[in-house]
C-alpha positions as semicolon CSV with decimal commas, in nm:
position;residue;x (nm);y (nm);z (nm)
1;M;0,432;-2,014;1,319
2;G;0,589;-2,199;1,026
3;S;0,953;-2,216;0,935
4;G;0,946;-2,030;0,603
5;I;1,156;-1,728;0,521
6;T;0,865;-1,486;0,565
7;E;0,795;-1,623;0,912
8;L;1,164;-1,584;0,999
9;L;1,170;-1,227;0,870
10;R;0,848;-1,143;1,051
11;S;0,954;-1,286;1,386
12;S;1,298;-1,126;1,372
13;S;1,149;-0,780;1,328
14;N;0,875;-0,777;1,592
15;D;0,993;-0,440;1,725
16;I;0,944;-0,279;1,384
17;W;0,605;-0,445;1,337
18;S;0,496;-0,322;1,679
19;R;0,589;0,036;1,590
20;I;0,400;0,008;1,260
21;L;0,088;-0,146;1,413
22;N;0,081;0,105;1,698
23;H;0,176;0,418;1,504
24;S;-0,046;0,711;1,601
25;F;-0,161;0,765;1,241
26;V;-0,275;0,403;1,215
27;I;-0,447;0,406;1,555
28;E;-0,627;0,732;1,480
29;L;-0,731;0,618;1,134
30;F;-0,878;0,292;1,258
31;N;-1,055;0,442;1,560
32;G;-1,187;0,741;1,365
33;S;-1,003;1,021;1,546
34;L;-0,763;1,105;1,262
35;P;-0,816;1,462;1,139
36;M;-0,957;1,458;0,786
37;N;-0,680;1,685;0,653
38;K;-0,422;1,421;0,753
39;F;-0,623;1,153;0,577
40;N;-0,649;1,369;0,264
41;F;-0,273;1,424;0,264
42;Y;-0,218;1,050;0,303
43;V;-0,459;0,965;0,021
44;I;-0,281;1,204;-0,215
45;Q;0,057;1,053;-0,128
46;D;-0,072;0,698;-0,153
47;Y;-0,226;0,761;-0,493
48;N;0,115;0,871;-0,620
49;Y;0,267;0,562;-0,463
50;L;0,013;0,335;-0,636
51;I;0,103;0,481;-0,975
52;T;0,470;0,410;-0,901
53;L;0,385;0,059;-0,782
54;T;0,215;-0,011;-1,114
55;K;0,526;0,106;-1,299
56;C;0,741;-0,117;-1,078
57;Q;0,523;-0,418;-1,152
58;A;0,560;-0,353;-1,525
59;I;0,938;-0,331;-1,490
60;I;0,946;-0,655;-1,292
61;V;0,737;-0,838;-1,552
62;S;0,960;-0,715;-1,833
63;K;1,256;-0,889;-1,669
64;L;1,094;-1,222;-1,591
65;E;1,150;-1,533;-1,801
66;D;0,904;-1,775;-1,638
67;P;0,559;-1,730;-1,798
68;Q;0,378;-1,848;-1,484
69;V;0,556;-1,596;-1,263
70;M;0,494;-1,329;-1,529
71;R;0,125;-1,411;-1,520
72;T;0,113;-1,395;-1,140
73;V;0,277;-1,052;-1,131
74;L;0,057;-0,927;-1,416
75;E;-0,254;-1,046;-1,232
76;L;-0,135;-0,866;-0,920
77;A;-0,074;-0,550;-1,123
78;L;-0,415;-0,577;-1,288
79;A;-0,582;-0,618;-0,949
80;D;-0,399;-0,312;-0,821
81;V;-0,495;-0,103;-1,122
82;T;-0,856;-0,215;-1,136
83;T;-0,935;-0,247;-0,766
84;E;-0,705;-0,012;-0,578
85;L;-0,701;0,273;-0,828
86;E;-1,074;0,238;-0,893
87;N;-1,137;0,252;-0,518
88;Y;-0,911;0,554;-0,495
89;N;-1,101;0,733;-0,770
90;K;-1,422;0,680;-0,571
91;L;-1,247;0,784;-0,253
92;L;-1,119;1,105;-0,411
93;N;-1,475;1,192;-0,511
94;R;-1,599;1,131;-0,156
95;L;-1,326;1,359;-0,023
96;D;-1,408;1,629;-0,281
97;L;-1,064;1,586;-0,437
98;R;-1,017;1,584;-0,812
99;L;-0,778;1,345;-0,982
100;E;-0,655;1,616;-1,218
101;D;-0,554;1,823;-0,913
102;I;-0,401;1,527;-0,729
103;I;-0,164;1,434;-1,009
104;K;-0,027;1,790;-1,011
105;I;0,067;1,779;-0,642
106;K;0,433;1,708;-0,582
107;P;0,484;1,401;-0,362
108;S;0,633;1,459;-0,019
109;P;1,010;1,413;0,019
110;T;0,959;1,088;0,212
111;N;0,721;0,950;-0,049
112;T;0,956;1,058;-0,327
113;A;1,247;0,881;-0,159
114;Y;1,044;0,562;-0,117
115;M;0,913;0,568;-0,474
116;N;1,266;0,629;-0,605
117;F;1,395;0,337;-0,399
118;L;1,129;0,111;-0,549
119;L;1,188;0,229;-0,905
120;N;1,567;0,198;-0,869
121;T;1,544;-0,148;-0,714
122;C;1,303;-0,272;-0,980
123;T;1,504;-0,116;-1,263
124;L;1,856;-0,204;-1,153
125;G;1,794;-0,524;-0,959
126;T;1,670;-0,866;-1,053
127;P;1,296;-0,917;-1,086
128;Y;1,300;-1,101;-0,754
129;E;1,475;-0,810;-0,582
130;G;1,196;-0,594;-0,722
131;L;0,933;-0,828;-0,581
132;V;1,102;-0,823;-0,241
133;A;1,108;-0,442;-0,254
134;I;0,732;-0,414;-0,315
135;L;0,630;-0,694;-0,075
136;P;0,628;-0,483;0,245
137;C;0,342;-0,267;0,120
138;Y;0,106;-0,560;0,069
139;W;0,218;-0,738;0,383
140;T;0,200;-0,432;0,607
141;Y;-0,144;-0,319;0,493
142;L;-0,284;-0,668;0,544
143;E;-0,130;-0,697;0,892
144;I;-0,252;-0,351;0,993
145;A;-0,606;-0,423;0,875
146;R;-0,621;-0,757;1,055
147;Y;-0,468;-0,619;1,375
148;H;-0,715;-0,329;1,392
149;A;-1,025;-0,506;1,254
150;E;-1,216;-0,482;1,583
151;R;-1,126;-0,117;1,628
152;L;-1,250;-0,051;1,275
153;K;-1,597;-0,186;1,356
154;A;-1,652;0,100;1,601
155;N;-1,502;0,366;1,372
156;P;-1,761;0,644;1,329
157;I;-1,611;0,776;1,003
158;D;-1,762;0,599;0,700
159;V;-1,483;0,693;0,461
160;Y;-1,216;0,554;0,696
161;R;-1,408;0,229;0,745
162;D;-1,467;0,186;0,372
163;W;-1,103;0,258;0,288
164;A;-0,969;0,010;0,545
165;R;-1,217;-0,268;0,462
166;V;-1,053;-0,306;0,122
167;Y;-0,742;-0,436;0,297
168;L;-0,940;-0,679;0,511
169;S;-1,058;-0,847;0,192
170;L;-0,703;-0,934;0,080
């Protein structure tokens, strides 16, 4: 492991990472035993989160001065909007969920608290504080997908496999 700040943060929080990687929801999703109603609930919450993430990225860009950093964040935002949201629109169709219904569903209290934290941090903090606030999502999804890649191969549920494979391509 290197000596960068991310390596230091990662190694100093192994207990948290272990709980994330071994959470029952994650295990069940990757091995295919997660009840579909739980996955549907998650997808609805995550879609709301992705909309908030896009807003946060726009706020961050509006505060940046360095054109190269602006471009990097804009490219990340564009990838999220075009890839993630496009994949979610397809996923909603596969789950027989309609976008117009999804956007009317009130986010859960936990999701609302997290989205408010992100929006507040990005709005009131520096652009770099905003970037640090949104980093865990990308990092965690990538780590989860890599950690459970073998389990995913044997997953009998097509929609779960297809959803998770997106994160293996990061």
